[in-house]
Coordinates of C-alpha atoms and ligand atoms in Angstrom, one line a residue:
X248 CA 0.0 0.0 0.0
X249 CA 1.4 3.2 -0.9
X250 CA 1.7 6.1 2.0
X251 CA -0.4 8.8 2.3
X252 CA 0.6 11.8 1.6
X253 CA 0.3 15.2 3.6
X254 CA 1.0 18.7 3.7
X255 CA 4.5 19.1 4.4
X256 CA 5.5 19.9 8.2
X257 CA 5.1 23.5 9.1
X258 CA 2.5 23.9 6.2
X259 CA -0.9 23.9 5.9
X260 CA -4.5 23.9 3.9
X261 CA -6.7 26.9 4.8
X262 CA -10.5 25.6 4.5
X263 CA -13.6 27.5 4.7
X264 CA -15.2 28.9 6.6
X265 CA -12.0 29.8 7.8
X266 CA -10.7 31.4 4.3
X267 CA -14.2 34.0 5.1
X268 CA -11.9 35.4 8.0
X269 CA -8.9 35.5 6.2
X270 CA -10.5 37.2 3.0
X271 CA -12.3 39.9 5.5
X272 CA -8.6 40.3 6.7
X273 CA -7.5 41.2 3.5
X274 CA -10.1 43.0 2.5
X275 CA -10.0 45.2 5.5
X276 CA -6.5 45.9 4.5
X277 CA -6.6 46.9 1.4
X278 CA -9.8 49.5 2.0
X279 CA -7.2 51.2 5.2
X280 CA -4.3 51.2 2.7
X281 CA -6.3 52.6 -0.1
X282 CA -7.3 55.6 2.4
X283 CA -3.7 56.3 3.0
X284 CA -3.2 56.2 -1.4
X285 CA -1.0 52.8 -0.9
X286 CA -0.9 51.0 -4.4
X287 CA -0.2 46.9 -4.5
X288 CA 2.9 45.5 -5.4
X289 CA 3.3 42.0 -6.6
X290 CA 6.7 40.4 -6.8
X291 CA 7.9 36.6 -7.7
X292 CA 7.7 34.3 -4.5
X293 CA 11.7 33.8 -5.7
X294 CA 14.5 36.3 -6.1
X295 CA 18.1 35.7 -6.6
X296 CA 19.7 34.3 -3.5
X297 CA 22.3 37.6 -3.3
X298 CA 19.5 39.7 -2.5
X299 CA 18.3 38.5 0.9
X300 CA 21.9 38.2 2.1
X301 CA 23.1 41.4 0.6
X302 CA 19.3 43.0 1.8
X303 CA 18.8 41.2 4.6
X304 CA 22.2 40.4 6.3
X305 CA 24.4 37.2 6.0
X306 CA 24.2 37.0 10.1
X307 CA 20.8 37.2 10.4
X308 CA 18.9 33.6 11.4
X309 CA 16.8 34.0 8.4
X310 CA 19.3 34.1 6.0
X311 CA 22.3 31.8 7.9
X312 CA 20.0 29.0 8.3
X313 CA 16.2 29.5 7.4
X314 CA 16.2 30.2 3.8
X315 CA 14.7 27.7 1.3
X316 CA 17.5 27.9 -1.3
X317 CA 18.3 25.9 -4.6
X318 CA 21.0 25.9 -7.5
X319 CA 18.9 26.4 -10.6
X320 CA 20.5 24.5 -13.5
X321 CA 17.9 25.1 -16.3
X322 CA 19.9 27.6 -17.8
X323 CA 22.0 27.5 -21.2
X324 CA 25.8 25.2 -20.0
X325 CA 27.3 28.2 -20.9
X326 CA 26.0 30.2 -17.9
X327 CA 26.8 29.5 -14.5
X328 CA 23.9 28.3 -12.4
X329 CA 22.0 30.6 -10.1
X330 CA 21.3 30.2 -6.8
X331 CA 17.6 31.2 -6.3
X332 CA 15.7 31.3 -2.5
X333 CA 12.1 31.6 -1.7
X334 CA 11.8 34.6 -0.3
X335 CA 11.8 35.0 3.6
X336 CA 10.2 38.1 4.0
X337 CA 9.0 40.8 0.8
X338 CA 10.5 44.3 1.9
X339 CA 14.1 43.1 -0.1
X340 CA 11.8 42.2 -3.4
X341 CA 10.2 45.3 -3.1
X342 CA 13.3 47.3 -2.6
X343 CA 14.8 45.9 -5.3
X344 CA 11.5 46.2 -8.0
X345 CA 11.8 50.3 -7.1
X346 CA 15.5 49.9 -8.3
X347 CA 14.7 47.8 -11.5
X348 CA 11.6 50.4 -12.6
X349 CA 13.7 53.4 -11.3
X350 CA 10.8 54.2 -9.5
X351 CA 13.0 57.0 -7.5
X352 CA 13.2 58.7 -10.7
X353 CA 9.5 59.9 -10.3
X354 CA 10.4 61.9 -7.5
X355 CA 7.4 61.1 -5.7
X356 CA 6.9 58.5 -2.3
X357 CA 6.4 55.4 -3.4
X358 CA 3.7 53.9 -1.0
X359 CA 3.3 50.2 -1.9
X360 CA 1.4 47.5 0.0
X361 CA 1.5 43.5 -0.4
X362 CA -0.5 40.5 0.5
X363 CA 1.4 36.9 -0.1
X364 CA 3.4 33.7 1.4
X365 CA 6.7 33.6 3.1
X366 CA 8.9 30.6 3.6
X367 CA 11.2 29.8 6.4
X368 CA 12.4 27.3 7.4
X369 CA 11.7 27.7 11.3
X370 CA 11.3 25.3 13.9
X371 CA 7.0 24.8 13.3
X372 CA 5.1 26.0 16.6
X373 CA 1.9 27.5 17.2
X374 CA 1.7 30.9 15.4
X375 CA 5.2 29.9 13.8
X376 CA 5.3 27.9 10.3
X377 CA 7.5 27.5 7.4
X378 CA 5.2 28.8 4.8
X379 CA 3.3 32.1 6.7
X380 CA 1.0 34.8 5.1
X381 CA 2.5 38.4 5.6
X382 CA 0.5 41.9 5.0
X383 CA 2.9 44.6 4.5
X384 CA 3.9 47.8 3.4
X385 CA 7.0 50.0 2.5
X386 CA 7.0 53.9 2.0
X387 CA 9.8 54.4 0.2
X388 CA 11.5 57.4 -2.1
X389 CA 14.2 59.9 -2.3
X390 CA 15.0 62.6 0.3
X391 CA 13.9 64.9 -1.9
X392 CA 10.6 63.7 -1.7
X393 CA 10.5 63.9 2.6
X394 CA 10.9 60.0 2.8
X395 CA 13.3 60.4 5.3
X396 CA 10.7 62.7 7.3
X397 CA 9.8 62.0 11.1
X398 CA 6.2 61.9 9.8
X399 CA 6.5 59.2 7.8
X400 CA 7.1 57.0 10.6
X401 CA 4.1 58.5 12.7
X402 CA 2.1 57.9 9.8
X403 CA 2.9 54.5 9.0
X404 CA 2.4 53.9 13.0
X405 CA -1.1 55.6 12.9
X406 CA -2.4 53.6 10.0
X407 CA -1.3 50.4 11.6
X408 CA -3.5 51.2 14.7
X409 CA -6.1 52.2 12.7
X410 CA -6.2 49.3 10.2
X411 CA -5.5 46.4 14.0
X412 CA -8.6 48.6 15.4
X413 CA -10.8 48.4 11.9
X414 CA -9.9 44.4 12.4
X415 CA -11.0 44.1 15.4
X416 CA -8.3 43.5 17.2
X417 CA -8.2 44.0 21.2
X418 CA -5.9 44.8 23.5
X419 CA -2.3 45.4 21.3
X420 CA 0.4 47.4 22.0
X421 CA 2.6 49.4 20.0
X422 CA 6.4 48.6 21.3
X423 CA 8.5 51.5 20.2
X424 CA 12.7 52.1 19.4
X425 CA 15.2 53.7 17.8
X426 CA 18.5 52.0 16.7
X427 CA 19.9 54.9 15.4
X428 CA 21.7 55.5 12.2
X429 CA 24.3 52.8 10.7
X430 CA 27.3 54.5 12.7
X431 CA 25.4 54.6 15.5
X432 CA 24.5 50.4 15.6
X433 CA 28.0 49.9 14.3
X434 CA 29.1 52.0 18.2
X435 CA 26.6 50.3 19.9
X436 CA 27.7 46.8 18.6
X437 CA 30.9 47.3 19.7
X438 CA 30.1 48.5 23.5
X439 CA 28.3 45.6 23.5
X440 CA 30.7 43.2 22.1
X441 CA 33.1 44.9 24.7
X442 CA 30.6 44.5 27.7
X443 CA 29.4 40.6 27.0
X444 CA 33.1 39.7 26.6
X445 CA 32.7 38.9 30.7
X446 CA 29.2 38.1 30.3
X447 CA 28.2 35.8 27.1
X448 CA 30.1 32.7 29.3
X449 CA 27.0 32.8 31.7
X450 CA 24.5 33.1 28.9
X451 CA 22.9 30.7 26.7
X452 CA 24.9 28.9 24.0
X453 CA 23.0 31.0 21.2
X454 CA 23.9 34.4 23.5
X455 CA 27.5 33.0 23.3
X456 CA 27.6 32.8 19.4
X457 CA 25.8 36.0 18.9
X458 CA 28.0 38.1 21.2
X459 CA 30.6 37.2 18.8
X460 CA 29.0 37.5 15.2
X461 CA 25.9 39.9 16.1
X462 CA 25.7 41.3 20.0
X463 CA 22.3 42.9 19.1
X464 CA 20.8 39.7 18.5
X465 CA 21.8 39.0 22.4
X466 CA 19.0 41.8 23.5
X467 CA 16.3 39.6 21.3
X468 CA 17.2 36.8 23.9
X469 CA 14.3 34.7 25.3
X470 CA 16.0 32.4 27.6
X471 CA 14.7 33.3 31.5
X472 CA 18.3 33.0 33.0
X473 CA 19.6 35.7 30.9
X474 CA 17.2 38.3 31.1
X475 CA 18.8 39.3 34.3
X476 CA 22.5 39.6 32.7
X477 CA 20.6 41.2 29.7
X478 CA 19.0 44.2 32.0
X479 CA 22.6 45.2 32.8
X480 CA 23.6 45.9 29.5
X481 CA 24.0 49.6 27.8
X482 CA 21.4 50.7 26.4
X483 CA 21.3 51.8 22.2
X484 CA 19.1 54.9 23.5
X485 CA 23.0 56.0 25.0
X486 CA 24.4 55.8 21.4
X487 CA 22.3 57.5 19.6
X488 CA 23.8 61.3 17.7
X489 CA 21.5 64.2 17.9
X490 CA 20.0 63.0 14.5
X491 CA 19.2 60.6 15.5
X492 CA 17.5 61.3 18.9
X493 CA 15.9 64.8 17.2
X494 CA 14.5 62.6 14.6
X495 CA 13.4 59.6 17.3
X496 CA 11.7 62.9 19.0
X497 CA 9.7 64.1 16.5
X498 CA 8.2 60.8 15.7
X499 CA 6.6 60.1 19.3
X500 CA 6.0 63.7 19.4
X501 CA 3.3 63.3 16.1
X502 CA 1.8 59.7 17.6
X503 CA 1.1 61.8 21.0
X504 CA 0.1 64.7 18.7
X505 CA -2.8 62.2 17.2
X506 CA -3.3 60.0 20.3
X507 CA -1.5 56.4 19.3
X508 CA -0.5 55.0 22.8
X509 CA 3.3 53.3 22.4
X510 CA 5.8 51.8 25.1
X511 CA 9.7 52.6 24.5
X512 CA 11.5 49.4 24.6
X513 CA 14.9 49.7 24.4
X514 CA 15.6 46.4 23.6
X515 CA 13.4 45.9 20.9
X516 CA 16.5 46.2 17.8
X517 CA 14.5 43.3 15.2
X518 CA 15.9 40.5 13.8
X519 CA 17.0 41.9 10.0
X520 CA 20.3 43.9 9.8
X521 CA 18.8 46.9 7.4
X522 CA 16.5 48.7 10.2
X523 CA 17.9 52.4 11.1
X524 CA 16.6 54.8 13.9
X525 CA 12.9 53.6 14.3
X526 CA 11.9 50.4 15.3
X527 CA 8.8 49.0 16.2
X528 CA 6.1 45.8 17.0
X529 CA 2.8 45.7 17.7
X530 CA 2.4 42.3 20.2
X531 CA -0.4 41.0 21.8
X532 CA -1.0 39.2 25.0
X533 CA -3.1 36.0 23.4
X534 CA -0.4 34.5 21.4
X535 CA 1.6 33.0 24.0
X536 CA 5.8 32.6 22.9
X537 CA 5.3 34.1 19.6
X538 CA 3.1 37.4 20.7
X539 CA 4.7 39.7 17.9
X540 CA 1.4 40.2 15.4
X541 CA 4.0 42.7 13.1
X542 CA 7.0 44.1 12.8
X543 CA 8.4 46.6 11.3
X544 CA 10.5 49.9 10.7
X545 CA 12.9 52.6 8.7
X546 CA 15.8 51.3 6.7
X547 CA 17.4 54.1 5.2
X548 CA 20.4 52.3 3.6
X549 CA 19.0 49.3 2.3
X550 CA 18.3 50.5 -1.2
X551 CA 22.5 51.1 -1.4
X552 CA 23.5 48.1 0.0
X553 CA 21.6 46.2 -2.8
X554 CA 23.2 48.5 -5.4
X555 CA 20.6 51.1 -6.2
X556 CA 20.5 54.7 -5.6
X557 CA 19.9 56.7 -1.6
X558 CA 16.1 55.8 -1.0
X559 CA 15.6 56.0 2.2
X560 CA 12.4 54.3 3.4
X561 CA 10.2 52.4 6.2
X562 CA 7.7 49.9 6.0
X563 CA 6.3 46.9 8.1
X564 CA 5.0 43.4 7.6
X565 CA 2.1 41.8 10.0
X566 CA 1.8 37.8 10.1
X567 CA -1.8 37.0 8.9
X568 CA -1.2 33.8 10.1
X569 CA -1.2 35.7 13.8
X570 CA -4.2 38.0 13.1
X571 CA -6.2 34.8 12.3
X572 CA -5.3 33.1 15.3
X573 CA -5.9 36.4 17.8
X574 CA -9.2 36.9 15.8
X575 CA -9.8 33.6 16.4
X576 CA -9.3 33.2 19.9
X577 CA -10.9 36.5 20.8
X578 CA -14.6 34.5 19.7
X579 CA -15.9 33.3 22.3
X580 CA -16.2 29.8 20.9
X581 CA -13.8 29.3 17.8
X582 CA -14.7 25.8 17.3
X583 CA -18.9 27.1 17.0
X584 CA -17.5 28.9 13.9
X585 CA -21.0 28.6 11.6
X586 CA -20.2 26.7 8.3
X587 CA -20.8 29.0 5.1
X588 CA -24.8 28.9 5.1
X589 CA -26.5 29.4 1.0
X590 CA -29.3 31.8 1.1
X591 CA -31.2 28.6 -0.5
X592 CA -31.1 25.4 -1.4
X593 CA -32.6 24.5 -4.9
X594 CA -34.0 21.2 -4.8
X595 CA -35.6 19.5 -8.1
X596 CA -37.5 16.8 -7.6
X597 CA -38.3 14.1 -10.5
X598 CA -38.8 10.6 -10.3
X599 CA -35.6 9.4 -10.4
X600 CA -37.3 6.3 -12.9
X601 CA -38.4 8.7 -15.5
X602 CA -35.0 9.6 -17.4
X603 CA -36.3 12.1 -19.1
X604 CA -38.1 14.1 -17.0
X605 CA -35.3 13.7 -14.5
X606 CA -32.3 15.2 -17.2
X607 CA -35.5 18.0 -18.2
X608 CA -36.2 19.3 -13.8
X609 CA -32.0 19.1 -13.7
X610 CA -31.7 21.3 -16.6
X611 CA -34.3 24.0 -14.8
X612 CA -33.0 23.3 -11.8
X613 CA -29.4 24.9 -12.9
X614 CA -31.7 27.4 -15.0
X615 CA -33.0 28.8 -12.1
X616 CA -29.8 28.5 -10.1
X617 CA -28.2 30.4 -12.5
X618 CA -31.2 33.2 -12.2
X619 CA -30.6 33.1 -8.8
X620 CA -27.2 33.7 -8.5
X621 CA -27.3 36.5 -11.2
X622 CA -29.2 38.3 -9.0
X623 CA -26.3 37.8 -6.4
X624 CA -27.3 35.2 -4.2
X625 CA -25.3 32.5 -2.6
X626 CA -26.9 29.4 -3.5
X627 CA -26.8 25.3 -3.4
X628 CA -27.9 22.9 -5.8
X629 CA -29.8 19.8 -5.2
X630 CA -30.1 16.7 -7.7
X631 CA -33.2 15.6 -9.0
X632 CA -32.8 11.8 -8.3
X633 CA -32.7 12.2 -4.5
X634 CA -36.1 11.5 -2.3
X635 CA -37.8 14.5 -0.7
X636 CA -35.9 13.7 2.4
X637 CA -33.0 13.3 1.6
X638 CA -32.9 17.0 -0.5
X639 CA -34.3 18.8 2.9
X640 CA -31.6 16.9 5.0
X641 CA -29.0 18.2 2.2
X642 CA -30.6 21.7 2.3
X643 CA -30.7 22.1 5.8
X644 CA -27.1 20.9 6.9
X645 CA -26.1 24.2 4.4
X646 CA -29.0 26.5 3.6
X647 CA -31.3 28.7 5.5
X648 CA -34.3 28.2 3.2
X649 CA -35.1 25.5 0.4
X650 CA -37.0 25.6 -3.0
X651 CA -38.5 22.9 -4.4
X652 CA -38.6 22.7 -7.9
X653 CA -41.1 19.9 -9.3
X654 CA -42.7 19.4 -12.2
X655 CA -45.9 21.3 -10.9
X656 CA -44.0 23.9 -9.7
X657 CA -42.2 24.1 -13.6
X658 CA -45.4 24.6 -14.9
X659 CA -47.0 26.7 -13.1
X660 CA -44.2 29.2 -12.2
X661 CA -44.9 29.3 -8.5
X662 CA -42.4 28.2 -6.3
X663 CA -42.5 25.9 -2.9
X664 CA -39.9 27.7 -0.1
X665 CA -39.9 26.3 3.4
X666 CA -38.0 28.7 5.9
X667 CA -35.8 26.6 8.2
X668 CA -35.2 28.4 11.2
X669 CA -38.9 29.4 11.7
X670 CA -40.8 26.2 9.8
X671 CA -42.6 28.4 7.5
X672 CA -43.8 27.7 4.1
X673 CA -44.5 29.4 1.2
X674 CA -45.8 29.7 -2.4
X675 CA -43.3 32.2 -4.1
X676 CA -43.8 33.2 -7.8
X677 CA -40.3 33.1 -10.1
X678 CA -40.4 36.9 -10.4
X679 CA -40.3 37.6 -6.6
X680 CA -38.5 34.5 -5.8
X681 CA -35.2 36.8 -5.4
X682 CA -36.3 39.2 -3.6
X683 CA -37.8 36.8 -1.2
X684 CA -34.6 34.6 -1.0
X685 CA -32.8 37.9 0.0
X686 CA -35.3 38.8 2.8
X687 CA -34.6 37.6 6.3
X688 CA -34.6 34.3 6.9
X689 CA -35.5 34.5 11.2
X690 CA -32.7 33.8 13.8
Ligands
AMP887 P1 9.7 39.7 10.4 O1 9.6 39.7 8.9 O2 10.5 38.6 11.0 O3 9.9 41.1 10.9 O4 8.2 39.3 10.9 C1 7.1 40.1 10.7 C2 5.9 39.4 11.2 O5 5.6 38.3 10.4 C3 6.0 38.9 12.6 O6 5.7 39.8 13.6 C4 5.0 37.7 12.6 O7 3.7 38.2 12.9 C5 5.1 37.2 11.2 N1 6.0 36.0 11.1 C6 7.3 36.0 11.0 N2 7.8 34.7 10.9 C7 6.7 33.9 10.9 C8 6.5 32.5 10.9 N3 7.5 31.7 10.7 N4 5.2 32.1 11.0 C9 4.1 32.9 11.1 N5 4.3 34.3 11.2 C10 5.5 34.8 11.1

């Protein structure tokens, strides 16, 4: 017997209903970005293997050991082959898609938004997978343009907490940081180097490695033990030029200005090596380990460091996976999640003997389904052969009402609809049936 086969580990098939939830998602996310004139961007689900460690940072844990990454050989034996990675995360492809169309050459923002799969190759955990659903955005442009403006970042902050409000989402908070400009990191990284020199030998074997290749990485630390060593350490706030802290300043000064709540947390320095002055994450309480539902901030030098010209820029990206799962838990029951429910249930009936008559009540059957759902209703379709019984069974395991289409009924034009959730039945005409079928059908 041959094995079955399943969705590979840290993978998984979304299924309605729950696809309604995360298509509201999405579509509550494009109406917020539309208000703030964000345009989508789509861009492959693979990229060259040299952008995400020249974007993204060859010390990072994405790219030193999470990246999906293959030689592709179907190219001409002249050429070398190219080493091509699904992408880890989409602010890298979308740096590098302003480059290619010379979008800085417009001289305006670019404000772009996208909706699409990740892959990582993570250890799988609740709320942690190794192909994940991000919603992000990037504003992006030249200086000229003010994309290196304070208000930028208050802006892209407000929206957020207007679009996890618009959601639904209760009870987030906006963690808040600056890590300064490259030269400041690059000071901070080495008065932190100098200071875990004593301390990495207490720490965690991860703490040990990173104090070595990348000391921020040490403040991102979850172990318990460490946290105490960790509180001792300098803080990036310390290292920060005037620029940087005038700029930092202005930024909380707008989100007071227009009433977003934040917390500072000097800690909070991300994961991805291109983030300069502002970082931030919006958490929440419900998601046990992995409580960050985005992440995000400013990364003025990326566009350079992948060869294009001085964009400077700041964007986000929010697991969808995560909203699913807070949205989830915040029903009361998620498990009493209604299955999708037809306005009606079409239900021919023909003895199932009679060939004929049977293919002719089909055939009006999907006639008047077709009517129907024209006139924009959701709606289920029987099969003449089955008994009486069986159809209303069918119908009312997925419909709130049921119309029973005969051969009576096909000559005279008038319908039979019985109500489910209040028992009632009726005799509908064709021409009203719509309307009818849209009218409430009780609790
Ligand atoms: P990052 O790109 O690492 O800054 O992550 C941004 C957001 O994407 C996080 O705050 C999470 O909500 C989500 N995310 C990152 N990695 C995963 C993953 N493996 N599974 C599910 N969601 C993820």
């Amino acid at each position: 017997m041959s094995q079955t086969l399943k969705a590979v580990r840290g993978t998984r098939d979304l299924l309605p209903p729950e696809t309604e939830l995360w298509n509201r998602i999405e579509a509550t996310a494009r109406r917020v970005f539309a208000r703030y004139n964000f345009g989508e961007i789509r861009t492959p689900l693979f990229e060259d293997t040299g952008l995400f460690a020249r974007g993204v940072g060859e010390e990072t844990d994405i790219v030193s050991k999470e990246m999906y990454t293959w030689e592709d050989r179907a190219r001409a034996q002249s050429e070398k082959p190219q080493s091509l990675t699904l992408r880890p995360e989409n602010t890298a492809g979308v740096v590098r898609a302003y480059i290619e169309h010379k979008l800085g050459e417009t001289g305006q923002l670019q404000k772009l938004y996208y909706i699409g799969p990740q892959f990582r190759r993570e250890r799988p955990q609740k709320g942690r997978y190794r192909q994940f659903f991000q919603i992000g955005a990037e504003v992006i442009g030249p200086q000229s343009a003010g994309s290196e403006s304070p208000l930028r970042d208050a802006e892209v902050l407000e929206m957020l907490a207007t679009l996890l409000d618009e959601l639904g989402i209760v009870g987030w908070t906006l963690e808040l940081n600056s890590v300064g400009s490259s030269a400041d990191r690059a000071r901070y990284n080495d008065i932190l180097r100098s200071a875990l020199a004593a301390l990495a030998p207490k720490m965690c074997q991860d703490c040990q490695r990173r104090a070595v290749t990348n000391p921020l990485r040490v403040l991102d630390c979850k172990v318990p033990e460490d946290q105490p060593i960790i509180e001792t350490l300098p803080k990036i706030a310390d290292s920060l030029d005037e620029e940087s802290k005038t700029h930092f300043a202005q930024v909380c000064a707008a989100l007071d200005a227009a009433g977003v709540v934040y917390k500072l947390n000097p800690r909070l320095v991300r994961g991805l090596d291109y983030y300069t002055r502002t970082t931030f994450e919006f958490t929440h309480g419900g998601l046990g380990a992995q409580n960050a539902l985005l992440g995000g901030g400013r990364y003025d030098g990326l566009s350079e460091s992948i060869g294009g010209p001085k964009a400077p820029g700041i964007g986000f990206a929010m697991g969808e996976d995560r909203l699913v799962l807070t949205l989830q838990a915040q029903e009361a029951d998620p498990k009493a999640a209604s299955p999708l429910f037809a306005d009606a249930f079409v239900a021919p009936m023909a003895n199932a003997k009679d060939a004929e008559k049977l293919k002719t009540i089909n055939a009006a059957a999907l006639a008047l389904a077709r009517e129907l759902r024209r006139a924009g209703l959701r709606i289920e379709l029987g099969e003449g052969s089955f008994r009486l019984k069986k159809s209303f069974e069918a119908a009312d395991k997925c419909a709130r009402r049921i119309v029973i289409l005969g051969e009576d009924e096909l000559a005279s034009g008038v319908l039979t609809v019985k109500t489910f959730a209040t028992g009632e039945q009726a005799k509908v005409s064709r021409a009203e049936l719509a309307t009818f079928l849209a009218s409430p059908a009780g609790v």
